[in-house]
Amino acid sequence: MPKTTPVTFASPTKPAGWTWEATNQEVAARYGLPIEQVVRFDQNTAPAPPGAVRELLVGGEFEVALSEYPPSDYGRLIAAAAARYGVAHEDLLVGAGADEVLDLVAKTFIPHGGAAVVPIPTYPMYGILTDQRGARVIRVPRLGLADGYALDTEAVRSGVRSVEGGANVVWLCNPNNPTGTFEPAGRIEALLAALRTDAAADGRLAPIVLLDEAYIEFAGDSHHVLRAAYPRLIVARTMSKAYAIAGLRVGFAIATPELIGEISTYRPPGSVSIVSVEVAAALLPDDDLVRSRVADVIAERARFAAGLTGAGWTVQPSATNFLLVSFDSPETADTVAESLLQRGLIPRTFPSGHPLDHCIRLTVRSRAQDDRLIQAAREIAA
Ligand SMILES: Cc1ncc(COP(=O)(O)O)c(C=O)c1O
């Protein structure tokens, strides 16, 4: 694209924004259901926080000075995260969930009039944040279902090169939401090596690569070690999924101290509450917590998938705490979603024209909650 191409928001009047499924209250009111019967299968959250959280909050194992702001350096939390992730304190930045980390990365590295590459389908925030910066979203397709929706290395490379000076950021997600898939071994390494080679050949800086590992605990090893070979890599982590504290909003960026320093400029003074800081710092050192939660989710995921398959639904393989279920058409997916809502079960849906508009996404929740969904699937299929 020539430099002079004007950059506009996706809509001429308004930047792109997040769209939510209905709230519990809305679903209860719309279908005349008791609110306690409504279950969220749309947000990839856990059915309950770890038991230790209740002890901490109710038992008062720590004293939370609610009248004060959190410590400006989030020192205790950073120390606990550094030990957990095996990184230096200087390689970490705390955010209000991974979402704030993504927002700060966009603010820091995507200038107005810039560009970022988004391999789709993926987490919508990457395109939204890029659009909100007044930058161009370069959407490149992932490979198809038969190839596990893996990254198409060549498509990403040419996406980066499609703008003069190269795209500023490449947004990656592994395991990927909403496909639930983990990249084949070596794919991310190969992509980073190719991006570095291309940048050297073009005589420009390599793009920032934001690798969102929100679901990594369910899938395998983090790729954060690759920042040694590709210093412009930033990895986003969260305590919302495997640690089951989405409501507390705790996430991290892992990157070189230089990049962390750059991002820190945009960090608000105290976006993570003092309660969140204390609980997160207390959970991180627990070696067994994630291991046992992940094992439970993986076992329940297999049972849930088998139940849905038994009801005649097509469930894609998953390396996460959610399942992608595909139907024969977008219309069938819409009908199924509506039938689930009538029962107080909220699925994640995809808008018309989305590559997965014939699918719904379902969080793996508790056995009892998943059984309600399996039963609904049987009734809907009948
Ligand atoms: C890929 C991905 N990244 C980030 C987030 C947001 O995580 P957090 O709760 O840490 O903001 C989500 C939440 O669903 C997600 O799926």
mmCIF file of C-alpha atoms and ligand atoms in Angstrom:
data_model
loop_
_atom_site.group_PDB
_atom_site.id
_atom_site.type_symbol
_atom_site.label_atom_id
_atom_site.label_comp_id
_atom_site.label_asym_id
_atom_site.label_seq_id
_atom_site.Cartn_x
_atom_site.Cartn_y
_atom_site.Cartn_z
ATOM 1 C CA MET A 1 0.000 0.000 0.000
ATOM 2 C CA PRO A 2 1.339 3.477 -0.784
ATOM 3 C CA LYS A 3 2.072 5.689 2.177
ATOM 4 C CA THR A 4 -0.565 8.217 1.133
ATOM 5 C CA THR A 5 -3.514 5.820 1.558
ATOM 6 C CA PRO A 6 -5.751 7.539 4.106
ATOM 7 C CA VAL A 7 -6.328 5.573 7.281
ATOM 8 C CA THR A 8 -9.853 5.477 8.606
ATOM 9 C CA PHE A 9 -11.632 3.488 11.260
ATOM 10 C CA ALA A 10 -13.489 0.378 10.068
ATOM 11 C CA SER A 11 -16.601 2.520 10.377
ATOM 12 C CA PRO A 12 -16.283 6.121 9.171
ATOM 13 C CA THR A 13 -17.829 7.436 12.373
ATOM 14 C CA LYS A 14 -16.820 5.089 15.128
ATOM 15 C CA PRO A 15 -13.953 2.687 15.827
ATOM 16 C CA ALA A 16 -14.640 -1.030 16.228
ATOM 17 C CA GLY A 17 -15.715 -2.176 19.707
ATOM 18 C CA TRP A 18 -16.236 -5.395 21.630
ATOM 19 C CA THR A 19 -19.615 -7.138 21.432
ATOM 20 C CA TRP A 20 -20.879 -9.130 24.399
ATOM 21 C CA GLU A 21 -23.436 -11.903 24.602
ATOM 22 C CA ALA A 22 -26.519 -11.088 26.709
ATOM 23 C CA THR A 23 -26.062 -10.634 30.467
ATOM 24 C CA ASN A 24 -27.465 -13.191 32.922
ATOM 25 C CA GLN A 25 -30.146 -10.679 33.890
ATOM 26 C CA GLU A 26 -31.176 -10.130 30.269
ATOM 27 C CA VAL A 27 -31.414 -13.851 29.554
ATOM 28 C CA ALA A 28 -33.417 -14.487 32.732
ATOM 29 C CA ALA A 29 -35.836 -11.665 31.904
ATOM 30 C CA ARG A 30 -36.168 -12.535 28.206
ATOM 31 C CA TYR A 31 -36.980 -16.206 28.753
ATOM 32 C CA GLY A 32 -38.685 -15.989 32.145
ATOM 33 C CA LEU A 33 -36.011 -18.051 33.924
ATOM 34 C CA PRO A 34 -34.766 -17.847 37.521
ATOM 35 C CA ILE A 35 -31.418 -16.059 37.317
ATOM 36 C CA GLU A 36 -29.602 -18.809 39.201
ATOM 37 C CA GLN A 37 -30.413 -21.178 36.323
ATOM 38 C CA VAL A 38 -28.465 -19.071 33.821
ATOM 39 C CA VAL A 39 -24.977 -20.424 33.026
ATOM 40 C CA ARG A 40 -22.305 -18.657 30.998
ATOM 41 C CA PHE A 41 -20.714 -20.948 28.433
ATOM 42 C CA ASP A 42 -19.449 -17.945 26.446
ATOM 43 C CA GLN A 43 -16.518 -16.485 28.390
ATOM 44 C CA ASN A 44 -14.099 -19.376 28.916
ATOM 45 C CA THR A 45 -14.147 -18.853 32.650
ATOM 46 C CA ALA A 46 -14.093 -21.471 35.415
ATOM 47 C CA PRO A 47 -17.243 -22.462 37.324
ATOM 48 C CA ALA A 48 -15.647 -21.418 40.635
ATOM 49 C CA PRO A 49 -12.421 -19.819 41.880
ATOM 50 C CA PRO A 50 -9.839 -21.917 43.742
ATOM 51 C CA GLY A 51 -10.929 -22.655 47.327
ATOM 52 C CA ALA A 52 -7.905 -20.752 48.594
ATOM 53 C CA VAL A 53 -9.440 -17.495 47.370
ATOM 54 C CA ARG A 54 -12.360 -17.793 49.741
ATOM 55 C CA GLU A 55 -10.011 -18.503 52.652
ATOM 56 C CA LEU A 56 -7.919 -15.486 51.751
ATOM 57 C CA LEU A 57 -10.875 -13.158 51.407
ATOM 58 C CA VAL A 58 -13.032 -14.424 54.243
ATOM 59 C CA GLY A 59 -10.443 -15.790 56.610
ATOM 60 C CA GLY A 60 -8.388 -12.624 56.367
ATOM 61 C CA GLU A 61 -5.074 -14.420 55.944
ATOM 62 C CA PHE A 62 -3.754 -11.134 54.658
ATOM 63 C CA GLU A 63 -4.730 -7.610 55.508
ATOM 64 C CA VAL A 64 -5.866 -5.599 52.561
ATOM 65 C CA ALA A 65 -5.547 -1.872 52.977
ATOM 66 C CA LEU A 66 -8.575 -0.973 50.914
ATOM 67 C CA SER A 67 -8.149 2.707 51.592
ATOM 68 C CA GLU A 68 -4.764 2.699 49.821
ATOM 69 C CA TYR A 69 -3.729 2.317 46.186
ATOM 70 C CA PRO A 70 -1.872 -0.850 45.230
ATOM 71 C CA PRO A 71 1.934 -0.647 45.496
ATOM 72 C CA SER A 72 3.164 1.297 42.484
ATOM 73 C CA ASP A 73 5.552 -1.460 41.386
ATOM 74 C CA TYR A 74 3.181 -4.367 42.203
ATOM 75 C CA GLY A 75 6.351 -5.725 43.831
ATOM 76 C CA ARG A 76 5.050 -8.846 45.589
ATOM 77 C CA LEU A 77 2.939 -9.843 42.583
ATOM 78 C CA ILE A 78 5.837 -9.340 40.180
ATOM 79 C CA ALA A 79 8.093 -11.444 42.407
ATOM 80 C CA ALA A 80 5.519 -14.266 42.546
ATOM 81 C CA ALA A 81 4.942 -14.158 38.765
ATOM 82 C CA ALA A 82 8.672 -14.079 38.044
ATOM 83 C CA ALA A 83 9.158 -17.242 40.107
ATOM 84 C CA ARG A 84 6.146 -18.969 38.535
ATOM 85 C CA TYR A 85 7.029 -18.146 34.914
ATOM 86 C CA GLY A 86 10.805 -18.481 35.334
ATOM 87 C CA VAL A 87 11.605 -14.957 34.175
ATOM 88 C CA ALA A 88 13.390 -11.945 35.659
ATOM 89 C CA HIS A 89 11.418 -9.242 37.477
ATOM 90 C CA GLU A 90 12.506 -6.747 34.808
ATOM 91 C CA ASP A 91 10.875 -8.911 32.122
ATOM 92 C CA LEU A 92 7.388 -8.491 33.604
ATOM 93 C CA LEU A 93 4.622 -5.931 33.514
ATOM 94 C CA VAL A 94 1.300 -6.263 35.349
ATOM 95 C CA GLY A 95 -2.003 -5.454 33.676
ATOM 96 C CA ALA A 96 -5.695 -5.582 34.560
ATOM 97 C CA GLY A 97 -6.018 -8.920 32.779
ATOM 98 C CA ALA A 98 -4.317 -9.821 29.520
ATOM 99 C CA ASP A 99 -6.775 -7.395 27.928
ATOM 100 C CA GLU A 100 -5.026 -4.412 29.475
ATOM 101 C CA VAL A 101 -1.683 -5.791 28.337
ATOM 102 C CA LEU A 102 -3.012 -5.969 24.768
ATOM 103 C CA ASP A 103 -4.336 -2.418 25.065
ATOM 104 C CA LEU A 104 -0.989 -1.109 26.329
ATOM 105 C CA VAL A 105 0.872 -2.911 23.550
ATOM 106 C CA ALA A 106 -1.415 -1.314 20.963
ATOM 107 C CA LYS A 107 -0.919 2.133 22.504
ATOM 108 C CA THR A 108 2.839 1.715 22.673
ATOM 109 C CA PHE A 109 3.588 0.174 19.316
ATOM 110 C CA ILE A 110 0.779 0.962 16.852
ATOM 111 C CA PRO A 111 0.914 4.596 15.779
ATOM 112 C CA HIS A 112 -1.998 6.359 14.131
ATOM 113 C CA GLY A 113 -1.718 5.484 10.448
ATOM 114 C CA GLY A 114 0.262 2.334 11.256
ATOM 115 C CA ALA A 115 -0.713 -1.251 10.561
ATOM 116 C CA ALA A 116 -0.981 -4.606 12.322
ATOM 117 C CA VAL A 117 -1.389 -8.140 11.018
ATOM 118 C CA VAL A 118 -4.172 -10.321 12.429
ATOM 119 C CA PRO A 119 -4.345 -14.004 11.378
ATOM 120 C CA ILE A 120 -8.057 -14.871 11.430
ATOM 121 C CA PRO A 121 -10.139 -16.334 12.910
ATOM 122 C CA THR A 122 -8.801 -15.220 16.282
ATOM 123 C CA TYR A 123 -9.557 -13.166 19.417
ATOM 124 C CA PRO A 124 -11.409 -10.065 18.174
ATOM 125 C CA MET A 125 -9.599 -7.594 20.451
ATOM 126 C CA TYR A 126 -6.520 -7.540 18.194
ATOM 127 C CA GLY A 127 -8.460 -6.060 15.288
ATOM 128 C CA ILE A 128 -10.494 -3.800 17.571
ATOM 129 C CA LEU A 129 -7.439 -2.298 19.315
ATOM 130 C CA THR A 130 -5.676 -1.788 15.992
ATOM 131 C CA ASP A 131 -8.734 -0.065 14.538
ATOM 132 C CA GLN A 132 -9.066 2.105 17.637
ATOM 133 C CA ARG A 133 -5.506 3.328 17.092
ATOM 134 C CA GLY A 134 -6.550 4.598 13.657
ATOM 135 C CA ALA A 135 -4.310 1.961 12.123
ATOM 136 C CA ARG A 136 -4.888 -0.525 9.346
ATOM 137 C CA VAL A 137 -5.931 -4.076 10.238
ATOM 138 C CA ILE A 138 -4.272 -6.486 7.793
ATOM 139 C CA ARG A 139 -6.339 -9.657 8.136
ATOM 140 C CA VAL A 140 -4.618 -12.769 6.810
ATOM 141 C CA PRO A 141 -6.259 -16.187 6.799
ATOM 142 C CA ARG A 142 -5.114 -19.066 8.966
ATOM 143 C CA LEU A 143 -4.966 -22.502 7.355
ATOM 144 C CA GLY A 144 -8.257 -24.404 7.331
ATOM 145 C CA LEU A 145 -9.849 -26.916 9.652
ATOM 146 C CA ALA A 146 -7.965 -29.842 8.041
ATOM 147 C CA ASP A 147 -4.672 -28.153 9.021
ATOM 148 C CA GLY A 148 -5.810 -27.400 12.562
ATOM 149 C CA TYR A 149 -6.334 -23.703 11.721
ATOM 150 C CA ALA A 150 -2.548 -23.359 12.041
ATOM 151 C CA LEU A 151 -0.759 -20.126 11.267
ATOM 152 C CA ASP A 152 -0.037 -19.630 7.578
ATOM 153 C CA THR A 153 3.545 -18.402 7.859
ATOM 154 C CA GLU A 154 3.679 -17.119 4.302
ATOM 155 C CA ALA A 155 0.411 -15.211 4.669
ATOM 156 C CA VAL A 156 1.689 -13.491 7.816
ATOM 157 C CA ARG A 157 4.996 -12.594 6.134
ATOM 158 C CA SER A 158 3.322 -11.075 3.125
ATOM 159 C CA GLY A 159 0.847 -9.296 5.389
ATOM 160 C CA VAL A 160 3.753 -7.635 7.201
ATOM 161 C CA ARG A 161 5.360 -6.694 3.897
ATOM 162 C CA SER A 162 2.132 -5.386 2.357
ATOM 163 C CA VAL A 163 2.647 -1.960 3.911
ATOM 164 C CA GLU A 164 5.591 0.319 3.298
ATOM 165 C CA GLY A 165 8.060 0.055 6.173
ATOM 166 C CA GLY A 166 6.395 -3.174 7.322
ATOM 167 C CA ALA A 167 3.502 -3.650 9.732
ATOM 168 C CA ASN A 168 4.143 -2.403 13.273
ATOM 169 C CA VAL A 169 2.659 -5.380 15.109
ATOM 170 C CA VAL A 170 1.739 -9.018 14.442
ATOM 171 C CA TRP A 171 -0.940 -10.343 16.795
ATOM 172 C CA LEU A 172 -0.652 -14.068 17.526
ATOM 173 C CA CYS A 173 -2.692 -16.279 19.847
ATOM 174 C CA ASN A 174 -1.557 -19.730 20.968
ATOM 175 C CA PRO A 175 -3.602 -21.755 21.735
ATOM 176 C CA ASN A 176 -5.882 -19.800 19.485
ATOM 177 C CA ASN A 177 -9.275 -18.531 20.537
ATOM 178 C CA PRO A 178 -11.846 -19.408 19.161
ATOM 179 C CA THR A 179 -10.465 -22.411 17.248
ATOM 180 C CA GLY A 180 -9.025 -23.985 20.424
ATOM 181 C CA THR A 181 -5.975 -25.149 18.510
ATOM 182 C CA PHE A 182 -2.265 -25.225 19.454
ATOM 183 C CA GLU A 183 0.337 -24.371 16.814
ATOM 184 C CA PRO A 184 2.272 -27.304 15.328
ATOM 185 C CA ALA A 185 5.755 -27.735 16.839
ATOM 186 C CA GLY A 186 8.225 -25.238 15.436
ATOM 187 C CA ARG A 187 5.636 -23.082 13.638
ATOM 188 C CA ILE A 188 6.037 -19.985 15.815
ATOM 189 C CA GLU A 189 9.821 -20.332 15.884
ATOM 190 C CA ALA A 190 9.863 -20.550 12.083
ATOM 191 C CA LEU A 191 7.592 -17.553 11.703
ATOM 192 C CA LEU A 192 9.735 -15.398 14.013
ATOM 193 C CA ALA A 193 12.903 -16.421 12.167
ATOM 194 C CA ALA A 194 11.287 -15.541 8.834
ATOM 195 C CA LEU A 195 10.037 -12.175 10.119
ATOM 196 C CA ARG A 196 13.547 -11.364 11.333
ATOM 197 C CA THR A 197 15.088 -12.356 7.996
ATOM 198 C CA ASP A 198 12.520 -10.329 6.032
ATOM 199 C CA ALA A 199 13.113 -7.258 8.186
ATOM 200 C CA ALA A 200 16.884 -7.518 7.732
ATOM 201 C CA ALA A 201 16.461 -7.950 3.966
ATOM 202 C CA ASP A 202 14.123 -4.934 3.812
ATOM 203 C CA GLY A 203 16.390 -2.830 6.042
ATOM 204 C CA ARG A 204 13.728 -2.115 8.673
ATOM 205 C CA LEU A 205 12.898 -3.014 12.238
ATOM 206 C CA ALA A 206 11.203 -6.395 12.726
ATOM 207 C CA PRO A 207 7.567 -6.039 13.823
ATOM 208 C CA ILE A 208 6.554 -6.360 17.448
ATOM 209 C CA VAL A 209 5.007 -9.819 17.828
ATOM 210 C CA LEU A 210 2.392 -10.032 20.557
ATOM 211 C CA LEU A 211 1.867 -13.666 21.432
ATOM 212 C CA ASP A 212 -1.245 -14.090 23.548
ATOM 213 C CA GLU A 213 -0.914 -17.198 25.716
ATOM 214 C CA ALA A 214 -4.134 -16.801 27.704
ATOM 215 C CA TYR A 215 -4.788 -20.576 27.475
ATOM 216 C CA ILE A 216 -1.212 -21.898 27.478
ATOM 217 C CA GLU A 217 -1.511 -23.806 30.771
ATOM 218 C CA PHE A 218 -4.066 -26.142 29.150
ATOM 219 C CA ALA A 219 -1.859 -26.828 26.144
ATOM 220 C CA GLY A 220 1.891 -26.977 26.637
ATOM 221 C CA ASP A 221 5.003 -24.892 27.097
ATOM 222 C CA SER A 222 5.122 -21.137 26.825
ATOM 223 C CA HIS A 223 7.068 -19.642 23.941
ATOM 224 C CA HIS A 224 8.372 -16.755 26.050
ATOM 225 C CA VAL A 225 11.917 -18.150 25.827
ATOM 226 C CA LEU A 226 11.900 -17.178 22.145
ATOM 227 C CA ARG A 227 12.415 -13.538 23.094
ATOM 228 C CA ALA A 228 16.124 -14.362 23.315
ATOM 229 C CA ALA A 229 16.111 -15.081 19.565
ATOM 230 C CA TYR A 230 13.430 -12.515 18.711
ATOM 231 C CA PRO A 231 13.773 -9.587 21.125
ATOM 232 C CA ARG A 232 10.645 -7.898 19.762
ATOM 233 C CA LEU A 233 8.439 -10.689 21.125
ATOM 234 C CA ILE A 234 5.938 -9.852 23.886
ATOM 235 C CA VAL A 235 4.033 -12.689 25.554
ATOM 236 C CA ALA A 236 0.710 -12.010 27.300
ATOM 237 C CA ARG A 237 -0.341 -14.246 30.203
ATOM 238 C CA THR A 238 -3.415 -14.231 32.403
ATOM 239 C CA MET A 239 -4.755 -15.571 35.685
ATOM 240 C CA SER A 240 -8.315 -15.570 34.290
ATOM 241 C CA LYS A 241 -8.309 -19.056 32.789
ATOM 242 C CA ALA A 242 -6.176 -21.754 34.466
ATOM 243 C CA TYR A 243 -6.040 -19.838 37.774
ATOM 244 C CA ALA A 244 -9.813 -19.252 37.579
ATOM 245 C CA ILE A 245 -9.843 -15.656 38.828
ATOM 246 C CA ALA A 246 -11.180 -13.792 35.764
ATOM 247 C CA GLY A 247 -13.169 -11.488 38.027
ATOM 248 C CA LEU A 248 -10.013 -10.239 39.735
ATOM 249 C CA ARG A 249 -8.443 -9.068 36.431
ATOM 250 C CA VAL A 250 -4.777 -10.015 36.622
ATOM 251 C CA GLY A 251 -2.525 -10.448 33.598
ATOM 252 C CA PHE A 252 1.101 -9.998 32.626
ATOM 253 C CA ALA A 253 3.373 -9.082 29.760
ATOM 254 C CA ILE A 254 6.670 -10.943 29.459
ATOM 255 C CA ALA A 255 9.259 -9.227 27.273
ATOM 256 C CA THR A 256 12.775 -7.823 27.297
ATOM 257 C CA PRO A 257 13.368 -5.083 29.899
ATOM 258 C CA GLU A 258 13.679 -2.588 27.016
ATOM 259 C CA LEU A 259 10.183 -3.363 25.690
ATOM 260 C CA ILE A 260 8.723 -3.543 29.213
ATOM 261 C CA GLY A 261 10.176 -0.068 29.805
ATOM 262 C CA GLU A 262 8.501 1.242 26.644
ATOM 263 C CA ILE A 263 5.120 -0.269 27.528
ATOM 264 C CA SER A 264 5.366 1.010 31.114
ATOM 265 C CA THR A 265 5.056 4.585 29.847
ATOM 266 C CA TYR A 266 1.401 3.851 29.103
ATOM 267 C CA ARG A 267 0.665 1.903 32.293
ATOM 268 C CA PRO A 268 -2.007 3.546 34.456
ATOM 269 C CA PRO A 269 -0.930 4.119 38.075
ATOM 270 C CA GLY A 270 -3.107 1.458 39.697
ATOM 271 C CA SER A 271 -5.422 -0.474 37.381
ATOM 272 C CA VAL A 272 -5.094 -3.769 39.290
ATOM 273 C CA SER A 273 -6.875 -3.580 42.632
ATOM 274 C CA ILE A 274 -5.080 -4.255 45.877
ATOM 275 C CA VAL A 275 -7.373 -7.244 46.516
ATOM 276 C CA SER A 276 -6.419 -8.706 43.131
ATOM 277 C CA VAL A 277 -2.733 -8.130 43.780
ATOM 278 C CA GLU A 278 -2.883 -9.887 47.145
ATOM 279 C CA VAL A 279 -4.927 -12.872 45.990
ATOM 280 C CA ALA A 280 -2.916 -13.364 42.795
ATOM 281 C CA ALA A 281 0.384 -13.161 44.669
ATOM 282 C CA ALA A 282 -0.881 -15.761 47.137
ATOM 283 C CA LEU A 283 -2.033 -18.191 44.411
ATOM 284 C CA LEU A 284 0.981 -18.041 42.109
ATOM 285 C CA PRO A 285 3.441 -19.945 44.347
ATOM 286 C CA ASP A 286 1.076 -22.933 44.698
ATOM 287 C CA ASP A 287 2.673 -25.665 42.570
ATOM 288 C CA ASP A 288 -0.351 -27.935 42.570
ATOM 289 C CA LEU A 289 -3.095 -25.427 41.905
ATOM 290 C CA VAL A 290 -2.775 -25.098 38.136
ATOM 291 C CA ARG A 291 -1.702 -28.698 37.664
ATOM 292 C CA SER A 292 -4.832 -30.053 39.325
ATOM 293 C CA ARG A 293 -7.182 -27.490 37.788
ATOM 294 C CA VAL A 294 -5.820 -28.180 34.303
ATOM 295 C CA ALA A 295 -6.132 -31.940 34.823
ATOM 296 C CA ASP A 296 -9.751 -31.475 35.910
ATOM 297 C CA VAL A 297 -10.575 -29.293 32.903
ATOM 298 C CA ILE A 298 -8.952 -31.729 30.476
ATOM 299 C CA ALA A 299 -10.867 -34.682 31.928
ATOM 300 C CA GLU A 300 -14.146 -32.770 31.920
ATOM 301 C CA ARG A 301 -13.453 -31.495 28.399
ATOM 302 C CA ALA A 302 -13.236 -35.070 27.103
ATOM 303 C CA ARG A 303 -16.466 -36.029 28.890
ATOM 304 C CA PHE A 304 -18.277 -32.881 27.678
ATOM 305 C CA ALA A 305 -17.074 -33.382 24.074
ATOM 306 C CA ALA A 306 -18.131 -37.035 24.144
ATOM 307 C CA GLY A 307 -21.580 -36.076 25.436
ATOM 308 C CA LEU A 308 -22.075 -33.451 22.732
ATOM 309 C CA THR A 309 -20.788 -35.803 20.041
ATOM 310 C CA GLY A 310 -23.152 -38.453 21.342
ATOM 311 C CA ALA A 311 -25.978 -35.956 20.830
ATOM 312 C CA GLY A 312 -24.968 -35.686 17.178
ATOM 313 C CA TRP A 313 -22.956 -32.442 17.343
ATOM 314 C CA THR A 314 -19.598 -31.973 15.608
ATOM 315 C CA VAL A 315 -16.985 -30.978 18.183
ATOM 316 C CA GLN A 316 -13.531 -29.807 17.088
ATOM 317 C CA PRO A 317 -10.396 -30.930 18.960
ATOM 318 C CA SER A 318 -9.406 -28.481 21.711
ATOM 319 C CA ALA A 319 -6.200 -27.602 23.558
ATOM 320 C CA THR A 320 -8.070 -25.146 25.804
ATOM 321 C CA ASN A 321 -10.952 -24.894 28.289
ATOM 322 C CA PHE A 322 -13.538 -24.454 25.538
ATOM 323 C CA LEU A 323 -14.962 -26.378 22.606
ATOM 324 C CA LEU A 324 -15.751 -25.183 19.118
ATOM 325 C CA VAL A 325 -18.877 -26.890 17.813
ATOM 326 C CA SER A 326 -19.679 -26.659 14.116
ATOM 327 C CA PHE A 327 -23.009 -27.039 12.336
ATOM 328 C CA ASP A 328 -24.010 -27.397 8.714
ATOM 329 C CA SER A 329 -24.884 -23.720 8.255
ATOM 330 C CA PRO A 330 -24.939 -20.329 10.021
ATOM 331 C CA GLU A 331 -28.714 -20.662 10.225
ATOM 332 C CA THR A 332 -28.461 -23.942 12.175
ATOM 333 C CA ALA A 333 -25.868 -22.386 14.501
ATOM 334 C CA ASP A 334 -28.272 -19.461 15.123
ATOM 335 C CA THR A 335 -31.183 -21.796 15.837
ATOM 336 C CA VAL A 336 -29.095 -23.865 18.233
ATOM 337 C CA ALA A 337 -27.849 -20.728 20.035
ATOM 338 C CA GLU A 338 -31.405 -19.484 20.458
ATOM 339 C CA SER A 339 -32.545 -22.882 21.781
ATOM 340 C CA LEU A 340 -29.705 -22.866 24.312
ATOM 341 C CA LEU A 341 -30.544 -19.344 25.448
ATOM 342 C CA GLN A 342 -34.150 -20.392 26.020
ATOM 343 C CA ARG A 343 -32.748 -22.878 28.533
ATOM 344 C CA GLY A 344 -30.571 -20.262 30.229
ATOM 345 C CA LEU A 345 -27.346 -21.598 28.646
ATOM 346 C CA ILE A 346 -25.346 -18.783 27.025
ATOM 347 C CA PRO A 347 -23.053 -19.839 24.146
ATOM 348 C CA ARG A 348 -20.522 -17.637 22.316
ATOM 349 C CA THR A 349 -21.809 -16.908 18.828
ATOM 350 C CA PHE A 350 -20.135 -15.480 15.760
ATOM 351 C CA PRO A 351 -21.618 -12.697 13.635
ATOM 352 C CA SER A 352 -22.793 -13.320 10.104
ATOM 353 C CA GLY A 353 -19.863 -13.248 7.674
ATOM 354 C CA HIS A 354 -17.357 -14.391 10.340
ATOM 355 C CA PRO A 355 -15.336 -17.419 9.109
ATOM 356 C CA LEU A 356 -16.865 -19.449 11.966
ATOM 357 C CA ASP A 357 -20.448 -18.179 11.665
ATOM 358 C CA HIS A 358 -21.610 -21.805 11.371
ATOM 359 C CA CYS A 359 -20.151 -22.556 14.827
ATOM 360 C CA ILE A 360 -20.757 -21.838 18.491
ATOM 361 C CA ARG A 361 -18.121 -21.872 21.217
ATOM 362 C CA LEU A 362 -18.788 -23.496 24.579
ATOM 363 C CA THR A 363 -16.758 -23.193 27.777
ATOM 364 C CA VAL A 364 -15.971 -26.385 29.678
ATOM 365 C CA ARG A 365 -17.617 -25.763 33.050
ATOM 366 C CA SER A 366 -18.663 -28.006 35.951
ATOM 367 C CA ARG A 367 -19.931 -31.529 35.412
ATOM 368 C CA ALA A 368 -23.479 -30.549 36.393
ATOM 369 C CA GLN A 369 -23.503 -27.465 34.185
ATOM 370 C CA ASP A 370 -22.055 -29.351 31.216
ATOM 371 C CA ASP A 371 -24.658 -32.079 31.716
ATOM 372 C CA ARG A 372 -27.365 -29.459 31.291
ATOM 373 C CA LEU A 373 -25.819 -28.487 27.987
ATOM 374 C CA ILE A 374 -25.490 -32.102 26.841
ATOM 375 C CA GLN A 375 -29.135 -32.678 27.714
ATOM 376 C CA ALA A 376 -30.102 -29.558 25.767
ATOM 377 C CA ALA A 377 -28.073 -30.775 22.780
ATOM 378 C CA ARG A 378 -29.997 -34.061 22.839
ATOM 379 C CA GLU A 379 -33.320 -32.244 22.971
ATOM 380 C CA ILE A 380 -32.370 -29.790 20.214
ATOM 381 C CA ALA A 381 -31.097 -32.580 17.960
ATOM 382 C CA ALA A 382 -34.215 -34.675 18.574
HETATM 383 C C1 LIG B 1 -7.155 -15.042 23.676
HETATM 384 C C2 LIG B 1 -7.572 -14.223 24.833
HETATM 385 N N1 LIG B 1 -6.789 -13.241 25.243
HETATM 386 C C3 LIG B 1 -7.112 -12.472 26.290
HETATM 387 C C4 LIG B 1 -8.304 -12.668 26.954
HETATM 388 C C5 LIG B 1 -8.649 -11.765 28.094
HETATM 389 O O1 LIG B 1 -8.004 -12.240 29.226
HETATM 390 P P1 LIG B 1 -8.055 -11.438 30.582
HETATM 391 O O2 LIG B 1 -9.222 -11.934 31.356
HETATM 392 O O3 LIG B 1 -6.756 -11.782 31.224
HETATM 393 O O4 LIG B 1 -8.164 -9.986 30.243
HETATM 394 C C6 LIG B 1 -9.169 -13.672 26.567
HETATM 395 C C7 LIG B 1 -10.449 -13.878 27.275
HETATM 396 O O5 LIG B 1 -11.293 -14.643 26.913
HETATM 397 C C8 LIG B 1 -8.800 -14.467 25.470
HETATM 398 O O6 LIG B 1 -9.593 -15.454 25.028
#
